[in-house]
Structures are given as structure tokens and as C-alpha cells.
XYZ file of C-alpha atoms in Angstrom:
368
model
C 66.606 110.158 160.440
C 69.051 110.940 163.159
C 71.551 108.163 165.585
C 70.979 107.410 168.845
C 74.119 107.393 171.148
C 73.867 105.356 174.812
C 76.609 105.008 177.487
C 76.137 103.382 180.936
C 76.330 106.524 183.350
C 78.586 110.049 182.744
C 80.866 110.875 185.387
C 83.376 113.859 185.342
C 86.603 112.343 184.210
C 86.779 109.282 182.575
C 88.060 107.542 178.981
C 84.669 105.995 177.974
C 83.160 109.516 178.625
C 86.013 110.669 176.518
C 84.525 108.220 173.577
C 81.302 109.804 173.868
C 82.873 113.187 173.615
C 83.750 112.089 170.288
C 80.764 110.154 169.214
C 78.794 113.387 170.013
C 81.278 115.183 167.739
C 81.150 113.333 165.001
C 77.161 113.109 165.114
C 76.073 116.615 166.590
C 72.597 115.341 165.692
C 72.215 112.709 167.396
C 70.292 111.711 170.930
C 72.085 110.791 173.469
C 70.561 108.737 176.694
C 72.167 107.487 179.582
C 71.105 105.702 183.009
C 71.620 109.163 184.912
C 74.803 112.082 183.975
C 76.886 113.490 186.801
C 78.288 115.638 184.508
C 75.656 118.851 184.044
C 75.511 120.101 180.718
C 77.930 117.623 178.734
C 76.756 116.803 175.600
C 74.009 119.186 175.525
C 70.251 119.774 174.993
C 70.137 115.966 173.109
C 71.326 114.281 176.704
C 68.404 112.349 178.265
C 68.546 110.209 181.509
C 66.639 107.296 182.474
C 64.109 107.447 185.569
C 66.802 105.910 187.857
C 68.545 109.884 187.156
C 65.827 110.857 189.756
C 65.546 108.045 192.382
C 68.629 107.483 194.777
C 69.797 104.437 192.868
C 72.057 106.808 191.320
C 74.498 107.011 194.025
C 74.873 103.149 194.675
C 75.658 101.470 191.493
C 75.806 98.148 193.034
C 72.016 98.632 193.832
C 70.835 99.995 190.482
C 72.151 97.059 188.963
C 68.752 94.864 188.726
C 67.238 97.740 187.542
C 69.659 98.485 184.683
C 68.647 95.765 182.621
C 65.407 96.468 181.953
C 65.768 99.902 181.434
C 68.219 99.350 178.642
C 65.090 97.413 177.362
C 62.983 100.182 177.127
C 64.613 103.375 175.860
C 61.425 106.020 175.644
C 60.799 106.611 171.871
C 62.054 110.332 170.838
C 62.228 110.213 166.955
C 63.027 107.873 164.588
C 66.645 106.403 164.247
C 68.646 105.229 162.088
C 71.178 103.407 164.189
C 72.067 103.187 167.805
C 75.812 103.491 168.671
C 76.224 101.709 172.286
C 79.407 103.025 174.619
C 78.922 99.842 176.606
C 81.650 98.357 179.979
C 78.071 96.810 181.067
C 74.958 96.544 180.486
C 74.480 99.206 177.499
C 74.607 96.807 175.013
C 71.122 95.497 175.478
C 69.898 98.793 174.334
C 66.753 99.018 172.796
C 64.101 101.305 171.494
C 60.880 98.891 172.094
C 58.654 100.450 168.759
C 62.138 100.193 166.778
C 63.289 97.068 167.556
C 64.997 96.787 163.812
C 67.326 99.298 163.980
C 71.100 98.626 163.385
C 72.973 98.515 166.881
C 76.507 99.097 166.959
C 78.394 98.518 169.840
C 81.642 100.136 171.020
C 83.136 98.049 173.645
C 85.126 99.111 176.000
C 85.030 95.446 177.627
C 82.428 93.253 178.275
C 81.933 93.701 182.167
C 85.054 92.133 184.193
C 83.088 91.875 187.430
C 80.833 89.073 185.383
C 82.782 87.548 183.206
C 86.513 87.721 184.422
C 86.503 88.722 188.408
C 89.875 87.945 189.253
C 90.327 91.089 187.145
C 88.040 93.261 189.098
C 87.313 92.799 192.681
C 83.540 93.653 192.666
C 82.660 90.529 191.304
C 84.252 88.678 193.659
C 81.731 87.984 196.241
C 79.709 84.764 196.816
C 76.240 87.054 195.852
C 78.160 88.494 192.945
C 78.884 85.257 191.531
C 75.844 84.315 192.037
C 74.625 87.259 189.864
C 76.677 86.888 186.970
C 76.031 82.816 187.066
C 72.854 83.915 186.130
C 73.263 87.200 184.136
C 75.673 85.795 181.888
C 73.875 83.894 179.228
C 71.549 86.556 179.144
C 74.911 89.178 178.706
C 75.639 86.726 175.399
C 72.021 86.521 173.702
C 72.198 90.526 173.977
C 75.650 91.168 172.554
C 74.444 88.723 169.501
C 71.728 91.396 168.631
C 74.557 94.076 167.458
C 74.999 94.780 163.702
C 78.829 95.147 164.544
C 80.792 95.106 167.551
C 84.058 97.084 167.967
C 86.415 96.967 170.994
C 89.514 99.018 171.941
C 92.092 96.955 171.564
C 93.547 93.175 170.328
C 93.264 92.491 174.179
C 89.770 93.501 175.032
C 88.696 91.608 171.605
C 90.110 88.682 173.049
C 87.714 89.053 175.905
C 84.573 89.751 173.863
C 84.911 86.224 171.241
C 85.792 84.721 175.057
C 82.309 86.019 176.894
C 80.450 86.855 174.067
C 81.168 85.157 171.192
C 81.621 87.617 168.927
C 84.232 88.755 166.869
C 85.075 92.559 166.682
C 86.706 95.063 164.650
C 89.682 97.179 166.952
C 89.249 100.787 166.936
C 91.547 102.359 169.480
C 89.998 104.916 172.077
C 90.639 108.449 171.234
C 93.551 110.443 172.910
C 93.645 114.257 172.547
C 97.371 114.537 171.452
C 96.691 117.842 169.676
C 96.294 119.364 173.132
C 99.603 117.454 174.411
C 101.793 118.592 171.251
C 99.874 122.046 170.941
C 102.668 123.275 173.460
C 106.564 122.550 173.219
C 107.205 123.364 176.980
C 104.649 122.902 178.949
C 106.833 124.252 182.012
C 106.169 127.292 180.791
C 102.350 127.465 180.692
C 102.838 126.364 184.768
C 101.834 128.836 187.789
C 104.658 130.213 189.966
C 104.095 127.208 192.586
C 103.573 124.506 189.804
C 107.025 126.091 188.235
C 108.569 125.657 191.863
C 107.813 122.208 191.659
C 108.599 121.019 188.641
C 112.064 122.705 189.519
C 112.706 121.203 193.024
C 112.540 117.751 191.350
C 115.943 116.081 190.351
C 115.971 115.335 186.634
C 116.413 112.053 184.780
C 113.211 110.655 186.586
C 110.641 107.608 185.919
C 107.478 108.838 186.235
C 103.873 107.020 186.985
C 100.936 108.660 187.094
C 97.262 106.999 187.722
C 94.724 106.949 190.496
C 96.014 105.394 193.527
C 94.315 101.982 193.427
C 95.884 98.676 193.916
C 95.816 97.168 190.439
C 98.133 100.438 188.808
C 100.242 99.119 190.658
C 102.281 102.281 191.171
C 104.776 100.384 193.667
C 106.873 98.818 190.178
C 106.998 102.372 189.384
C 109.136 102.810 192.803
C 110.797 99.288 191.556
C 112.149 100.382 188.350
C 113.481 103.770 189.856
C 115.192 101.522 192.772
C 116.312 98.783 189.676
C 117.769 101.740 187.557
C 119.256 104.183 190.196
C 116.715 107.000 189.292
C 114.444 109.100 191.035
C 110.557 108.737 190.769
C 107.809 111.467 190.338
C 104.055 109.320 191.195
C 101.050 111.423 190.255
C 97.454 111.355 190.888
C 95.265 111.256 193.811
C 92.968 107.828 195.726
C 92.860 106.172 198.806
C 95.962 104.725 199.250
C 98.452 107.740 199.102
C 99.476 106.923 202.482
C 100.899 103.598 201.464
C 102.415 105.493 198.178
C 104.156 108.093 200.353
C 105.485 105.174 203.129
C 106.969 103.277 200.410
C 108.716 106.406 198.586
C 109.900 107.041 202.438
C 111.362 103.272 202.490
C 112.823 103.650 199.056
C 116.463 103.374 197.957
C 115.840 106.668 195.050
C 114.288 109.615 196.072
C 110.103 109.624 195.577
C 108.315 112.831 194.751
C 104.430 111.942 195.030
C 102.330 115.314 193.219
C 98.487 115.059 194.287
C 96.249 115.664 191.769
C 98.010 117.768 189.061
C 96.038 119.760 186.497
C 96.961 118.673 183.254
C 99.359 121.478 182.366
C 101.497 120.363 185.358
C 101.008 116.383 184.071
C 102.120 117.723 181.072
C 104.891 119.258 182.125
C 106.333 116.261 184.089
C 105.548 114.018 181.253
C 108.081 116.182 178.938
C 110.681 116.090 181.797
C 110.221 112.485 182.580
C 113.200 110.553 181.216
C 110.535 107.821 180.887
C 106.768 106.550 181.883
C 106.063 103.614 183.549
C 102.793 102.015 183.625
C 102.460 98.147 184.687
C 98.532 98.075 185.164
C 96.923 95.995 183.423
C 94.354 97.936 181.193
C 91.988 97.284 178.513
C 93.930 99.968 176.564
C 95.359 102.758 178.585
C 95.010 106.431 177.362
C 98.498 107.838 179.740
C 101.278 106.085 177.708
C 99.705 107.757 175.032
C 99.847 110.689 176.491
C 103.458 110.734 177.399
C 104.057 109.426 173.926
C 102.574 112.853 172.576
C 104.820 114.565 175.029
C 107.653 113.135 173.960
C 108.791 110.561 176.863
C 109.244 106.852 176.101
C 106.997 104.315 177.630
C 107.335 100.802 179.838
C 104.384 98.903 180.120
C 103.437 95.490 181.437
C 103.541 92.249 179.653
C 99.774 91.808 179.992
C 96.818 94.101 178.184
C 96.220 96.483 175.845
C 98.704 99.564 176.740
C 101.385 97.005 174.984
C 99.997 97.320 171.833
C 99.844 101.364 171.827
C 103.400 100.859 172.455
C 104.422 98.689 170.045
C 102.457 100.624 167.442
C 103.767 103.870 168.454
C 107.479 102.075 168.814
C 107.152 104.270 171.816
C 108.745 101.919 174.361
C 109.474 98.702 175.751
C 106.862 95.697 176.491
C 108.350 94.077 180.499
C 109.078 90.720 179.937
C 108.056 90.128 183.488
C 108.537 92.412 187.012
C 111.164 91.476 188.442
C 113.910 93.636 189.143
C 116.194 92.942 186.521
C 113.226 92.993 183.706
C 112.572 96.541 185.025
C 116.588 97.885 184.858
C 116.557 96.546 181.616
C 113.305 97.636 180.037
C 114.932 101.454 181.623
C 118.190 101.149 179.999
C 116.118 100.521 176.742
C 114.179 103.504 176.598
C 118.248 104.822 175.329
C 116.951 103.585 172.017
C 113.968 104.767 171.593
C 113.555 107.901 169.086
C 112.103 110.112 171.122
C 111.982 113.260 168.289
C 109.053 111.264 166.137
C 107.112 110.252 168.719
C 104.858 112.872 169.181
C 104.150 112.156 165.705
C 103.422 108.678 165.864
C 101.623 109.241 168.432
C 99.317 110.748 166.447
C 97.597 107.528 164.756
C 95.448 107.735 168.395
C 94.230 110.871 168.221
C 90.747 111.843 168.550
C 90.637 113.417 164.962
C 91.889 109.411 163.734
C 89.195 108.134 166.055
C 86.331 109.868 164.773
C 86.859 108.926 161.046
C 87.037 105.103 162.124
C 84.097 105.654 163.759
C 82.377 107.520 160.769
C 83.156 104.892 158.504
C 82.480 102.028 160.613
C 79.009 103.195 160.794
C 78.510 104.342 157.277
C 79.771 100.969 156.099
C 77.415 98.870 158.889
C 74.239 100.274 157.806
């Protein structure tokens, strides 16, 4: 008998997509269904989509919403399974196969859904109807999450949330993070194109660097902080709608602010080597970038609240803020002195996808 694998939706880019990269690694055999894939051809001939994949609901998640539910409930029969392994930030959880209702669910959470549970954390959920909505979706959200065999989450923070909201306890298995790639290449400045190169090179060295999509809650504008704290430049990476606010507040800035749109990842690379350090003050669930500059080499700050702490503190790749002010921030900089920057790819390496899969290999094979 083979697995069944479920996530929410597939997009493009994305960590939980990244965990199903690896679940479908480590169990080629296995189906995988999801609500609908925006990704064509990831994960191969086992990927199935629900009916919503062919009815406009697809492009307005908000409105598929009351329809997700019951579809979870009735996942069409393919074969017979041994286990279901749930990539779940919503509703994919409740999975179930209707004519094999016994099977052994395990559920990888990458947080039970902030927009119900915890909407100061994610503004979706903070309308009057979308209270309303999760007044009445959340004791339903528990009754499901008690059906699992065993629930893992990806990090001390996000298992917090889940014995919060659900009740449960959970075993931490951290996302994975493809440091091969990252420490596959010494200098990524040289794998760069001749513009890329011209750059890298046109920006002053000893930089802070924060990279993310440019949303309110990364709260890239500490990153400009902790430059203007320390006396150091800042490099901001990434692309979203508020670049123009990014690139106004570089302008008003006391250090010079370099803001790259949308790097490929050799470039990211790149300025992650260069970086004297990374900041990152979001608050996360986990947080795969501080890994990444780990791998490369470059020494982490991260907020005092969420899981990107812990990756730190693991790694001893950093320095945890104690708050944001300014002074935290020139401190938490002068810090990064200290850290041993030679071993870190290294340590890094405990969150790597290869460390991933074998957690997740013997979580299952112990579960069933």
C-alpha cells in the first residue's frame, strides 16, 4: 500500500511547497492531491486537484473558502493507503478519504491558520465577517486536528500555537532548507552575469542586508534602523507592493540604501556572502532566509518574537534583539564580531533538506 500526501494549494515559490518537495522525495510513490496546483508539472503524474482546480474559485481564495472544507472531506478514492501525510496552514488537516476513514493521518503543521485563530497576526482575519467565520469554524478546526495519529509543527513557536488552538501537543521538525545548494559554491560572485557582477561591485562593503517580500509585517524598515544604529550601509532585496515606501525611506536615511528587485538566487547568494550580517525582525513561524545566510556564511539578527530565534540559537548563528529600539539594534550589530562565522555553514547544516527528510521518514515509520 502506498501514502497519500495533501497540501492546501501549490503556488510557484513558497516554503510549505518546499516541504512537499521533500515529502514527494522521500515517498516517490505516493499520491499527492491538492485543492488546485499553479505550479504545472511539480510533483508529477501522482498530483491530483480537487474540482475547485476547474471552477474560478481558484483565483479568489477568500471565496473558495466554504467550499474547502468539505472537499477535504471527501478526497476521491485512488488506491488503498497506508497513511496520509497532511502539509496543512488551513484547512488540510481535515483530510479524509471517505471509504478509508481508518487510516493513520499525520499532520505537518506549518501553523494552525492565523487568520482564525490569532488575527492580530494576520490581517485577513480581521474583519467583522471574518470573525464571524472563524467564531464559528473554530471548534470545528479543533475536533479535526484531534483525528491525527501525530501532529508535527516547525518550530517551539508554532507548537505553542497548535496546544493553544488545537489542543494538541506536537513533535518539532524544522522545515527543510537546501543548504547544499548555498555551500555547493564558495563565491557565488563568481557564478553572477556581467550586470549582476556590476552590482554586487557598485555596493560599499561592510553592509546589513534584509531580504523578503515587501509586505508590512517583514518589517524591512528595522533593517534601515540597524544600518542607521550601526553606521553601515544597507542592501534590501526582494520585490511587493510597497517598494515605493522602501526606496523613500532608503532616500530619507542617514546610511546609504541599495534596494535590488527581485534577485535570482545566485545574486541573493552572492549578497548574502558579502553581507557583513542579515537582519530579519519579522515575525515568522520559522523563517527559511536566516538559514540561508547561515549556509552562506553571514551572521544573523532576528527579532525577539517567533521561530527564526530558535534557528539562530541552534545554529549559534547570531544574536536574538532584545527589543527594536535603536540601541538593541547597534548592539545586536556589534555582536555579530563574535560570532564564528567559518563553522557556520556547517551548522547550518542540521536544517537541511537531506536532515529533514529522515525526521520525516522516521516519524512516519514510528506512527504507524
Amino acid at each position: 500500500m502506498a501514502g497519500l500526501i495533501v497540501h492546501e494549494w501549490v503556488e510557484k515559490t513558497g516554503g510549505s511547497e518546499k516541504v512537499v518537495d521533500q515529502f514527494v522525495h522521500q515517498f516517490p510513490d505516493a499520491d499527492v492531491f491538492v485543492l488546485w496546483s499553479n505550479d504545472p508539472g511539480r510533483f508529477g503524474q501522482n498530483l491530483r486537484e480537487s474540482w475547485i482546480s476547474r471552477t474560478p474559485l481558484r483565483r479568489s481564495k477568500v471565496t473558495a473558502l466554504p467550499f474547502e472544507i468539505p472537499t477535504w472531506r471527501r478526497i476521491p478514492e485512488r488506491r488503498s493507503y497506508e497513511w496520509i501525510l497532511s502539509s496543512s496552514h488551513l484547512f488540510a488537516h481535515h483530510a479524509r478519504v471517505p471509504r478509508q476513514r481508518d487510516i493513520p493521518k499525520f499532520v505537518y503543521a506549518h501553523t494552525p491558520a492565523r487568520y482564525i485563530w490569532e488575527p492580530d497576526l494576520d490581517e485577513r482575519g480581521r474583519s467583522a465577517a471574518a470573525r464571524v467565520i472563524s467564531t464559528a469554524i473554530k471548534p470545528l478546526d479543533r475536533i479535526r486536528a484531534q483525528e491525527a495519529r501525530a501532529i508535527a509543527t516547525n518550530s517551539e513557536f508554532t507548537r505553542a500555537r497548535a496546544k493553544r488552538t488545537w489542543h494538541r501537543d506536537s513533535v518539532v521538525i524544522y522545515p527543510p532548507v537546501d543548504v547544499a545548494r548555498i555551500t555547493s559554491t564558495s563565491v557565488w560572485a563568481e557564478a553572477l552575469d556581467e550586470q549582476e557582477r556590476l552590482l554586487l561591485e557598485s555596493i560599499q562593503p561592510g553592509y546589513l542586508l534584509g531580504a523578503s517580500r515587501f509586505v508590512s509585517y517583514k518589517r524591512l524598515d528595522l533593517v534601515i534602523a540597524a544600518g542607521e544604529a550601526s553606521g553601515r550601509p544597507v542592501v534590501i532585496a526582494g520585490a511587493g507592493g510597497l517598494k515605493g515606501d522602501i526606496v523613500r525611506r532608503g532616500k530619507e536615511a542617514s546610511v546609504p540604501v541599495v534596494v535590488v528587485e527581485s534577485p535570482r538566487d545566485r545574486l541573493l547568494f552572492a549578497l548574502y556572502q558579502r553581507a557583513f550580517g542579515f537582519v530579519f525582525p519579522a515575525v515568522e513561524d520559522f523563517g527559511i532566509m536566516p538559514v540561508e545566510a547561515m549556509a552562506a556564511g553571514t551572521p544573523v539578527i532576528v527579532g525577539p518574537v517567533g521561530g527564526a530565534k530558535e534557528s539562530v540559537n541552534a545554529a549559534q548563528g547570531g544574536v536574538v534583539l532584545r527589543d527594536y529600539s535603536s540601541e538593541s539594534l547597534r548592539e545586536a550589530v556589534i555582536d555579530l564580531e563574535h560570532v564564528d562565522r567559518r563553522g557556520l555553514p556547517a551548522r547550518a547544516g542540521m536544517f537541511s533538506n537531506e536532515a529533514f527528510r529522515a525526521r520525516i521518514g522516521d516519524w512516519i515509520a514510528n506512527g504507524i
